[in-house]
Every structure is written in structure tokens, then in C-alpha cells.
Coordinates of C-alpha atoms in Angstrom, one line a residue:
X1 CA 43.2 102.3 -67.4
X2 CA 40.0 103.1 -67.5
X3 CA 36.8 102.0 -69.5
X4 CA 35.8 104.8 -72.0
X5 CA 38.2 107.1 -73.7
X6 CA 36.2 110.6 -74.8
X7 CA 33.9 112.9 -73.3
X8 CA 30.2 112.9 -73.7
X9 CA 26.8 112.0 -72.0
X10 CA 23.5 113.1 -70.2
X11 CA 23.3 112.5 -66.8
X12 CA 19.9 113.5 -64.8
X13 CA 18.5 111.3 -61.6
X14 CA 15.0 110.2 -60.8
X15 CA 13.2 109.1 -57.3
X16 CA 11.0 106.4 -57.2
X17 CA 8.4 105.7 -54.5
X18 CA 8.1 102.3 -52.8
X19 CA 4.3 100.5 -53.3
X20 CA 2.3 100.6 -50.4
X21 CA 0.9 97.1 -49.5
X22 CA -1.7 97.2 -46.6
X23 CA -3.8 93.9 -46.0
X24 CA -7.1 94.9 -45.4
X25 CA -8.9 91.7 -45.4
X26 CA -10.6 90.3 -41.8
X27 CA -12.7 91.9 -39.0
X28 CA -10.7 94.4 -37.0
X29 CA -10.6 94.5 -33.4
X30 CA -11.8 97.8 -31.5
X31 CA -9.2 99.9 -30.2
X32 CA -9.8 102.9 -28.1
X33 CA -8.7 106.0 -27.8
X34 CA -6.4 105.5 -25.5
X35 CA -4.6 102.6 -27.3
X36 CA -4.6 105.0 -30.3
X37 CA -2.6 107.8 -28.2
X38 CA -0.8 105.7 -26.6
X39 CA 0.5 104.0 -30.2
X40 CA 1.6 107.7 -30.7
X41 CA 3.5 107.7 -28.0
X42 CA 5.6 104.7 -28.1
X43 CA 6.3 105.9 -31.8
X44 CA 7.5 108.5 -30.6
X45 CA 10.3 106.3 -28.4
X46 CA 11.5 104.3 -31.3
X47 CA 15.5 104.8 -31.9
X48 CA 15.8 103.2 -35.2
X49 CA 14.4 105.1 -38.7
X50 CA 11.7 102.5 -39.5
X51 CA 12.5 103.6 -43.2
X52 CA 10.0 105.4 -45.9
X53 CA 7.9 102.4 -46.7
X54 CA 6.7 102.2 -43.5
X55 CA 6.3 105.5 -42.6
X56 CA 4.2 106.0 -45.3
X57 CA 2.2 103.0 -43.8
X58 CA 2.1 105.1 -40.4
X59 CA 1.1 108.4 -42.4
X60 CA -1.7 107.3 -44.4
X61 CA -3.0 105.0 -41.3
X62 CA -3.2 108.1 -39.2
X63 CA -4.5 110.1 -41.4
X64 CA -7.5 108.0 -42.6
X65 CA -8.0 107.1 -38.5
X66 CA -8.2 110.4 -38.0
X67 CA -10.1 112.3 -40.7
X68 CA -11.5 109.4 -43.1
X69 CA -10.7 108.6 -46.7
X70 CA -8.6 111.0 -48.8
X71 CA -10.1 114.1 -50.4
X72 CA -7.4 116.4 -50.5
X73 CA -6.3 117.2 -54.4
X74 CA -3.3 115.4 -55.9
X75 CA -0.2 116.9 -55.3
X76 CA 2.1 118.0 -58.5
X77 CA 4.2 115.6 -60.2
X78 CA 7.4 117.0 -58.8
X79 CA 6.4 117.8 -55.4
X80 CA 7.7 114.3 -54.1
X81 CA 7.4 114.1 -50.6
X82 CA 3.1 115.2 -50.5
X83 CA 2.7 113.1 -54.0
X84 CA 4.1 110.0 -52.2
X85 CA 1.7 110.8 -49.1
X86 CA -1.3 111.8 -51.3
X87 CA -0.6 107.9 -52.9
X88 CA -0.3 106.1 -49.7
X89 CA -3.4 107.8 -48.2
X90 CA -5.3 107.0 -51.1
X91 CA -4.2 103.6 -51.3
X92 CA -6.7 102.9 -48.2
X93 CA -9.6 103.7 -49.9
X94 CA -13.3 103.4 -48.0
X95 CA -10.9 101.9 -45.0
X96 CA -13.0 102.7 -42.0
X97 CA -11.9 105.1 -39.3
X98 CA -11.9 102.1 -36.7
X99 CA -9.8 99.9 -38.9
X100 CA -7.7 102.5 -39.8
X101 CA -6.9 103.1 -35.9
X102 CA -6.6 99.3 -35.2
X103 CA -3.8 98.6 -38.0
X104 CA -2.1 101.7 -37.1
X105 CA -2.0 100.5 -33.5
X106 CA -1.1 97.1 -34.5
X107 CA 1.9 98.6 -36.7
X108 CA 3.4 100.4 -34.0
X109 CA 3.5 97.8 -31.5
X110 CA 5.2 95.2 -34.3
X111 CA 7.9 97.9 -35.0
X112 CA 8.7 98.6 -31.1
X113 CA 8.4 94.3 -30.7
X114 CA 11.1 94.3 -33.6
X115 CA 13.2 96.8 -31.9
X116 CA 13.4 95.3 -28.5
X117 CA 14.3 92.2 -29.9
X118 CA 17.3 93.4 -30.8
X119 CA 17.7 92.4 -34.3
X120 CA 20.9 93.1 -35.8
X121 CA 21.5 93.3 -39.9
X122 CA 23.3 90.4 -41.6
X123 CA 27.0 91.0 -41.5
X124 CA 30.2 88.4 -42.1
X125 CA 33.3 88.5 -39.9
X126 CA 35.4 89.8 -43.2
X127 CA 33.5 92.4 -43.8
X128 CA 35.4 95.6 -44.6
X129 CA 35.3 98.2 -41.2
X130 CA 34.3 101.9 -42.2
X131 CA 31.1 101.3 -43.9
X132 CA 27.3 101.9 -42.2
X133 CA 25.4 101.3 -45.4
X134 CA 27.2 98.6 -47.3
X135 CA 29.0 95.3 -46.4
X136 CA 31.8 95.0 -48.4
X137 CA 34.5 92.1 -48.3
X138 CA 37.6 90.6 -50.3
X139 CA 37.6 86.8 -50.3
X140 CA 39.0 84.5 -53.4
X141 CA 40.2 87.6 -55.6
X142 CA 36.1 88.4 -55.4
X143 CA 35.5 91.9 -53.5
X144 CA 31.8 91.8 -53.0
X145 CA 30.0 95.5 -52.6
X146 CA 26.3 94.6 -50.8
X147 CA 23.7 97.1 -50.6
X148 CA 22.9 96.8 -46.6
X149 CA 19.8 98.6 -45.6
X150 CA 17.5 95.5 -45.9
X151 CA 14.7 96.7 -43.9
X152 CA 14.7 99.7 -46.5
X153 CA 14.7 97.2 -49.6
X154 CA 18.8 99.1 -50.1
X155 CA 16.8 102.9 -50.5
X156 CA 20.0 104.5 -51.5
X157 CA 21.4 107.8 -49.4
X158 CA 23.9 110.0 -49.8
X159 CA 25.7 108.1 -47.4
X160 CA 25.1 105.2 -49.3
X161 CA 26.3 107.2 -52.7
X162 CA 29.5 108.0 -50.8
X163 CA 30.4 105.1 -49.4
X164 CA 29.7 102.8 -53.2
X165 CA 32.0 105.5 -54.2
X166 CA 35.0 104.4 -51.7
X167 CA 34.2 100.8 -52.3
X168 CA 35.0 101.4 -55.8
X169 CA 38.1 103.3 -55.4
X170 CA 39.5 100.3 -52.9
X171 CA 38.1 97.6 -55.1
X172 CA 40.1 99.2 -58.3
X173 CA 43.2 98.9 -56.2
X174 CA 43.3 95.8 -54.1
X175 CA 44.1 92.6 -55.7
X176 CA 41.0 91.4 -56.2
X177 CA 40.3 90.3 -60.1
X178 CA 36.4 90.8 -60.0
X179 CA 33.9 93.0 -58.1
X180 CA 30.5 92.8 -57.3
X181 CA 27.3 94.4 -56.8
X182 CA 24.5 92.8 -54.8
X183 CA 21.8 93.7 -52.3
X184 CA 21.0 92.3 -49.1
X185 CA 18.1 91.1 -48.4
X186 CA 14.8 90.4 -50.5
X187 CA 15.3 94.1 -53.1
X188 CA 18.2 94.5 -54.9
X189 CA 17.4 98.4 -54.3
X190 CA 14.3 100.6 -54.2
X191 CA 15.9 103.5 -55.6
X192 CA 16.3 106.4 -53.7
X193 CA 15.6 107.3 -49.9
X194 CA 13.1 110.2 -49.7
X195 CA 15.0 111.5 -47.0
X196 CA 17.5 112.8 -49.7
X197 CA 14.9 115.5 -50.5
X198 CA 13.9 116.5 -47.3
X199 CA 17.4 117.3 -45.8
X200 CA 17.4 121.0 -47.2
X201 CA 21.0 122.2 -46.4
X202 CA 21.2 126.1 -44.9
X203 CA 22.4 127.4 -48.2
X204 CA 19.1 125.7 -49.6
X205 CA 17.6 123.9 -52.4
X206 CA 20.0 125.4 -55.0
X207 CA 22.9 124.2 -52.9
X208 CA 21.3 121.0 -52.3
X209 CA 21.0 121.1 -56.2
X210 CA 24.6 121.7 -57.2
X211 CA 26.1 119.5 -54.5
X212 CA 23.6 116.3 -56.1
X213 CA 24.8 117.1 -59.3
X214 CA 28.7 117.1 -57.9
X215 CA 27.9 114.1 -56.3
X216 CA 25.8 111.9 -59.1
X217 CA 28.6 113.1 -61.8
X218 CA 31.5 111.4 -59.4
X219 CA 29.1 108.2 -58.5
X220 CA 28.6 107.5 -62.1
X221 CA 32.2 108.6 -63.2
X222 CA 33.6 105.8 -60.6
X223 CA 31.6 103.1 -62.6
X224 CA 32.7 104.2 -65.9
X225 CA 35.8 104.6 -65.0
X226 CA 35.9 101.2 -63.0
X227 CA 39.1 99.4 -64.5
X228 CA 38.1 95.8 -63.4
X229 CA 35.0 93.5 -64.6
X230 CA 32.0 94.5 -62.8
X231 CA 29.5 92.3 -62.1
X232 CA 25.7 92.9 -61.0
X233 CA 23.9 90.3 -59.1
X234 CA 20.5 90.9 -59.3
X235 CA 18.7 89.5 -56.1
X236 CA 15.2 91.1 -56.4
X237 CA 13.5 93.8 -57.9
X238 CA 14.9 97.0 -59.0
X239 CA 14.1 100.7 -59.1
X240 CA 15.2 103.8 -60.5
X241 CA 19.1 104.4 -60.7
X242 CA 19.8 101.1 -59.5
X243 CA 18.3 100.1 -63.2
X244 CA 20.1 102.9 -65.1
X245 CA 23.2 101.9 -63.9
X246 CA 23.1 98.5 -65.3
X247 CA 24.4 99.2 -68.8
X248 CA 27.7 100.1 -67.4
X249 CA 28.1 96.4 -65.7
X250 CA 30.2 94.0 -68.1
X251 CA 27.7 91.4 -66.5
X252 CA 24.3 91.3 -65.3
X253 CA 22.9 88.4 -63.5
X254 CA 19.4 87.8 -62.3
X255 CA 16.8 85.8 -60.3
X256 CA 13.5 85.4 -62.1
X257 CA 11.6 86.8 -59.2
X258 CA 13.4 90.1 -60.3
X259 CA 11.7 93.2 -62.2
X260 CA 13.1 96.4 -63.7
X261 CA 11.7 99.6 -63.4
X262 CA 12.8 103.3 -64.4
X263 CA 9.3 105.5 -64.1
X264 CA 11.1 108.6 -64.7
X265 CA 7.8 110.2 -67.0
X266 CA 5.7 109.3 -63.9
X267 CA 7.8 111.8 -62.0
X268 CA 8.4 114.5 -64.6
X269 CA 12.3 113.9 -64.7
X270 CA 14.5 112.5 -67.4
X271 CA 16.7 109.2 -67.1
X272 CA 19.6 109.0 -65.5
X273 CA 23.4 106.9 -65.0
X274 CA 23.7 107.1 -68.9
X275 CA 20.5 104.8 -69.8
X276 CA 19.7 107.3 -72.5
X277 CA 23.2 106.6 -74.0
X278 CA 23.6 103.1 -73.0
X279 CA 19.7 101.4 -72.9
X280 CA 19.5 101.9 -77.3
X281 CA 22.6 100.7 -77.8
X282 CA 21.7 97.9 -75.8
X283 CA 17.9 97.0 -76.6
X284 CA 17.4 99.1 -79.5
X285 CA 16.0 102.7 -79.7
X286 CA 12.5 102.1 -79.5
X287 CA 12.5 99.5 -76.1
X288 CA 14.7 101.8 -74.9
X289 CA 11.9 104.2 -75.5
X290 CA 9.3 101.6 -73.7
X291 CA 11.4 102.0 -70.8
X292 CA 12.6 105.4 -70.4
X293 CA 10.1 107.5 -71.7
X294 CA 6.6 105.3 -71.0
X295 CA 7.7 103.7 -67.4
X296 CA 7.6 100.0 -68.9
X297 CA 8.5 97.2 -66.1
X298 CA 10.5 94.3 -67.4
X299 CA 10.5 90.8 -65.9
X300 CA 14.0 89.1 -65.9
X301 CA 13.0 87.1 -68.8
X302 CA 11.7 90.6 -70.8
X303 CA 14.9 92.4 -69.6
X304 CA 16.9 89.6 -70.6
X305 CA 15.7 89.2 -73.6
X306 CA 16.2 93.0 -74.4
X307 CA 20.0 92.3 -73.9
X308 CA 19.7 94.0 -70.1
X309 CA 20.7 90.9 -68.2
X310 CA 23.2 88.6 -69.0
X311 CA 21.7 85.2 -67.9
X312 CA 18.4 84.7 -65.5
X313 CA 18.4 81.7 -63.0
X314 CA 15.8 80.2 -60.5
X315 CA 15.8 81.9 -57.5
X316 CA 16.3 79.1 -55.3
X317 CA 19.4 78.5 -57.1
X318 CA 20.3 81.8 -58.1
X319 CA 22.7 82.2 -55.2
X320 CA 24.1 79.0 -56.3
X321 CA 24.5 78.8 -59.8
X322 CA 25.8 82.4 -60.2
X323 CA 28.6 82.4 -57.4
X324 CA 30.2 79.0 -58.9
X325 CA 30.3 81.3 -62.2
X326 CA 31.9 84.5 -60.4
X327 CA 34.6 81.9 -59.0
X328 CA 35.6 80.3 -62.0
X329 CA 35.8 83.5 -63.6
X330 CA 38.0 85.0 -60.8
X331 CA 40.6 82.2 -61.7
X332 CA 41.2 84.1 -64.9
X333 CA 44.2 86.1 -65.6
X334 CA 44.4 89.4 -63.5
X335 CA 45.8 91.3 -66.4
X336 CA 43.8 90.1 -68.9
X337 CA 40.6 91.0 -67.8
X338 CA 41.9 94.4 -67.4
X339 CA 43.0 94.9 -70.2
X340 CA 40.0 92.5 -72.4
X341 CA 37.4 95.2 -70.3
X342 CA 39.2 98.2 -71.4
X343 CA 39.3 97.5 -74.8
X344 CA 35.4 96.4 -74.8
X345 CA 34.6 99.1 -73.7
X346 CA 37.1 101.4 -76.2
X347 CA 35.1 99.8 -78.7
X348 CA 31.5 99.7 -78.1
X349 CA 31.4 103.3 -75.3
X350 CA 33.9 105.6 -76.8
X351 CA 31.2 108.4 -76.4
X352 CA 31.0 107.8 -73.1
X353 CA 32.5 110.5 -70.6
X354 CA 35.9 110.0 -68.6
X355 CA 37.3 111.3 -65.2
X356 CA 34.0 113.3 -64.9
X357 CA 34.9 115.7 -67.5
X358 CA 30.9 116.3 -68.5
X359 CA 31.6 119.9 -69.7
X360 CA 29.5 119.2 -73.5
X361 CA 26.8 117.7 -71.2
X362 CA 26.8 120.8 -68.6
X363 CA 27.2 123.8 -71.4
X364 CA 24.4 122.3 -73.8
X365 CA 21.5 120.5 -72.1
X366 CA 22.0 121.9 -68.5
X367 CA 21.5 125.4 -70.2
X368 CA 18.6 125.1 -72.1
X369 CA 15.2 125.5 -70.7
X370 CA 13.0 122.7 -70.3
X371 CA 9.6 124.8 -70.1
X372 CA 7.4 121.2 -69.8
X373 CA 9.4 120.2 -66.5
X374 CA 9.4 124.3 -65.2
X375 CA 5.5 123.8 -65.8
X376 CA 5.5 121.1 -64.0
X377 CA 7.4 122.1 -60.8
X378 CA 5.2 122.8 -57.9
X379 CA 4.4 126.9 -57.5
X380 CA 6.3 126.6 -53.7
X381 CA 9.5 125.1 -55.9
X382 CA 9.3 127.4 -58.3
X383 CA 9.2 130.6 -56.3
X384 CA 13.4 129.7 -55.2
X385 CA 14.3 130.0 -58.5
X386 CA 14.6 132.6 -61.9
X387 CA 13.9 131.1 -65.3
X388 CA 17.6 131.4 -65.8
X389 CA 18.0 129.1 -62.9
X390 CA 14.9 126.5 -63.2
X391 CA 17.2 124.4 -65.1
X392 CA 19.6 124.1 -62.3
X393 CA 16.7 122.0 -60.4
X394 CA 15.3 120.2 -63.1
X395 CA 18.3 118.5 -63.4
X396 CA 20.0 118.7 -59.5
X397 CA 17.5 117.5 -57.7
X398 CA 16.2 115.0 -59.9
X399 CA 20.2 113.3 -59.7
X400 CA 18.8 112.1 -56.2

């Protein structure tokens, strides 16, 4: 049985950057030259992917170290990677050339420290084998789906998009009676990994287009279609999709130290996971509007007020308070909730899209030109790609 019973939706993706924090306060020790290159080096040795935050640290670092504060132009909107470069570079300011170095030194030698320690990422000995990004386990009639790339605040892949995918599929067939979704660590999730628009496959960005809008229409499908209560536990601030996907939860609980963030205008793109269907007939049209088209943060208490989140706790009881909920609910009938979800969501969804059949979606606004958004592609994007085609990126791309 599955949640929604017709055919009918938008469904576009966004990429949202992670803030760059450098502390810039205190006297800076002198490093030479030869610490410098050496830094280089031993970045060079390190096996783990130190993830995009930080390598956005070690970009802008270098670059100010090496040729001073930023003067290059701003990238487009849409050219991501540069834009998020051009930002962190900037970020530094008047930082001198000497403190530049030292940090960048300093940086290095805390991630190769981190490495050799050997730190492993939280895991529990029921965890579910056969997943590299998520920790997933079955315990009480409870299967629990955790976001697991701490060190990345949960950046999601599309590994990550996969493997949610399976999780789904097993949790809508085991015997579990509720599932959740929570992230590990200090995020809830950041949004989307940058590497997603680096990897260019050999049939190239069109390819990598159509197979992210394959892949984002099955993602989202798998939650509408999600037969069981689905619960969200909000453990820390939240970007991009992670957000958009919260109106198809039948509950969403928070921490108060957790935010809520879509800045899809910032980045030229439209909103994603069915927020433009779901976020008015949640909050009303013109919140909705605060958040989708003008970028507007919420709190937990704003975003719980707006009808977004179900209940906000402290977050040194958060943990506590909302797992004594999620067991007392799993007590509940099997059968009930089943069938009590499907015919909420019969009710208030019906013109949401089933079993990924988005053909109204694909034939009307997939085929229209968006001339604002084709303006606003970079010239070295543009160049792949006929006006008949611009379309096809607008929207592809943007689902990662």
C-alpha cells in the first residue's frame, strides 16, 4: 500500500555549500618555507577524503599563503565548484600571507594526527552489513536509518542516495512497525557532497544530468511510497534536500540547536523533494515563499511553529525524550499504522506522484525553457548544450 494515490509534482535538486569557519584571532607563529612544502607533502599521503568543508579550508589557506587576499571576480551562480572556492578564499579577508601559511600548516598536521590515530566512526554491533555511508539497524520493531559520514556533517553522495534507497525497500518489508531517520554526529545533513558535480561520467554532463534525474525521481518516489510511519529525528542543523524532504515524514522531531535551510535562489535552482507541493500546504503559501524563493533559515521553534516540525526538545534531552516516544509508539498495532498512514496520506497528498510515474511533471515543466536559469549558467556550461537541451541541466544537475 502505498502513501499517495495519483500522479503529479515538480521535482528539481539544489547544492548547498558548507560555511567556512576559520579562527583568526591570536599571534601566529612563523613557519618557513620548508614547513610550508613540507605541509604539501604530507597532504599529499593522507588516505582518507578529509571531506569538502575542509578542503575548502586547505584551498583558501593556500591560496591566500601563496598569492594574498582574493581579487579574482566572483564566479557565476551556477558554476558551483569555483563559487564555493571564490567564498572560502574570500572568507579570509586581509589574513596575512604568514598567517595564512601557519594555519594551513597547522591544519595539515591536525588531519594526518587524526588519521594516525586511527579513529574509527561510531557503529553498534546490530548494525545492518552492506552499507558504507549509513548505519542502519532493526531493534524493538524500530529500524533506525543514520546518516554516517560525521566528519562530513552526513554531505549526502550518490552512494549515500543509493544505499537510503535500499534501506527503504528493507525497512518496508521487515517487521519492523516504525522507521527512522537520523544523522550521526553533530549535523543532521549538510546537503549535498560537491563531489557529486565533479565526477563527470565519459558520456558527460548530459549523462550525468539524466542519470541524477533517474536517480532523484526513485530517491524521492521510495519516500512517498514508504508504506510505514516515517519518522525524522532531527539532531542538528539541516541543509538543502535534507529540508525538502521533511514534508513527506508523518513526524518530525527536533533539538532546539537545529536550523532549516533551503537557499535554492542563492544558487539559481528551484526547490526540490516536493517542498513546492508540500511546504504551502504545510505553512501556508507565502512562508513557504520565505523559504523557497528568498533562502529564509528557520530555528526549530520558527520551523515548528510553521507546522515543519512536529515537537522541539532540549538538546540535552532530545535523545531522551524523543526515543521513549518512538518506543511507545512502536507498541502500536502493526496493521493499523499501515493502514491509519495510507489513508492520511489519501487524504491530505492525493496530488502527489506514485511508483515514480512523473510523466505530467517531465512533459510540462522539464520542456519549457527557463531563459533566467539558461542566463545564468556559466558560458563553459552552456557551450555542452542547445537551447532545446538547456533545460535538461537546469533541472539534472540541480537534482544533486
Amino acid at each position: 500500500m502505498s502513501r499517495a494515490t495519483t500522479s503529479h509534482n515538480r521535482t528539481v535538486h539544489a547544492v548547498c555549500f558548507p560555511v567556512i569557519h576559520l579562527h583568526t584571532t591570536g599571534a601566529a607563529m612563523r613557519v618557513s618555507q620548508e614547513d610550508f612544502e613540507k605541509a604539501k607533502d604530507q597532504l599529499k599521503l593522507l588516505k582518507e577524503d578529509p571531506g569538502n568543508e575542509v578542503k575548502l579550508k586547505l584551498y583558501a589557506l593556500f591560496k591566500q599563503a601563496t598569492e594574498g587576499s582574493c581579487s579574482s571576480p566572483k564566479p557565476g551562480m551556477l558554476d558551483f565548484v569555483k563559487k564555493a572556492k571564490w567564498d572560502a578564499w574570500s572568507s579570509l579577508g586581509s589574513l596575512s600571507k604568514d598567517n595564512a601559511r601557519q594555519k594551513y600548516v597547522d591544519l595539515v598536521s591536525s588531519l594526518v594526527s587524526s588519521e594516525s590515530s586511527s579513529q574509527v566512526k561510531d557503529t553498534t554491533p546490530d548494525s545492518k552489513h552492506g552499507y558504507e555511508t549509513l548505519q542502519v539497524t532493526t531493534t524493538d520493531h524500530i529500524t533506525k536509518i543514520m546518516l554516517n559520514r560525521p566528519e562530513k556533517k552526513n554531505a549526502i553522495t550518490t552512494q549515500m542516495y543509493k544505499e537510503i534507497i535500499q534501506a527503504l525497500e528493507e525497512a518496508a518489508k521487515d517487521d519492523s512497525v516504525i522507521t527512522v531517520i537520523t544523522g550521526n554526529g553533530d549535523y543532521y545533513c549538510s546537503g549535498n557532497d560537491l563531489n557529486n558535480f565533479t565526477n563527470i561520467p565519459s558520456g558527460g554532463i548530459e549523462k550525468m544530468a539524466k542519470d541524477g534525474a533517474l536517480l532523484l525521481e526513485n530517491f524521492v518516489k521510495h519516500f512517498i511510497d514508504f508504506p510505514k510511519p516515517l519518522i525524522a529525528v532531527v539532531n542538528g542543523p539541516a541543509v538543502g534536500i535534507s529540508v525538502t524532504l521533511l514534508g513527506l515524514f508523518d513526524i518530525v522531531y527536533a533539538t532546539d540547536r537545529a536550523t532549516f535551510h533551503t537557499p535554492f535562489s542563492e544558487l539559481g535552482q528551484s526547490p526540490e523533494g516536493c517542498s513546492s507541493y508540500t511546504f504551502p500546504k504545510i505553512m501556508g503559501f507565502s512562508k513557504a515563499n520565505k523559504m523557497l524563493l528568498f533562502n529564509k533559515k528557520l530555528t526549530a521553534g520558527e520551523a515548528y511553529a510553521q507546522g515543519l516540525v512536529t515537537e522541539v526538545f532540549p538538546d540535552r534531552t532530545f535523545e531522551k525524550e524523543v526515543w521513549i516516544r518512538i518506543k511507545a509508539y512502536a507498541n502500536l498495532p502493526k496493521n493499523l499504522q499501515v493502514a491509519t498512514t495510507a489513508v492520511m496520506w489519501d487524504i491530505h497528498f492525493t496530488d502527489l506522484p506514485r511508483s515514480g510515474t512523473f510523466s505530467t511533471f517531465k512533459s510540462g515543466l522539464l520542456h519549457k525553457p527557463t531563459n533566467y536559469l539558461w542566463g545564468k549558467m556559466p558560458e563553459s556550461l552552456r557551450t555542452h548544450f542547445s537551447p532545446e537541451k538547456k533545460i535538461t541541466y537546469i533541472h539534472s544537475p540541480s537534482l544533486f
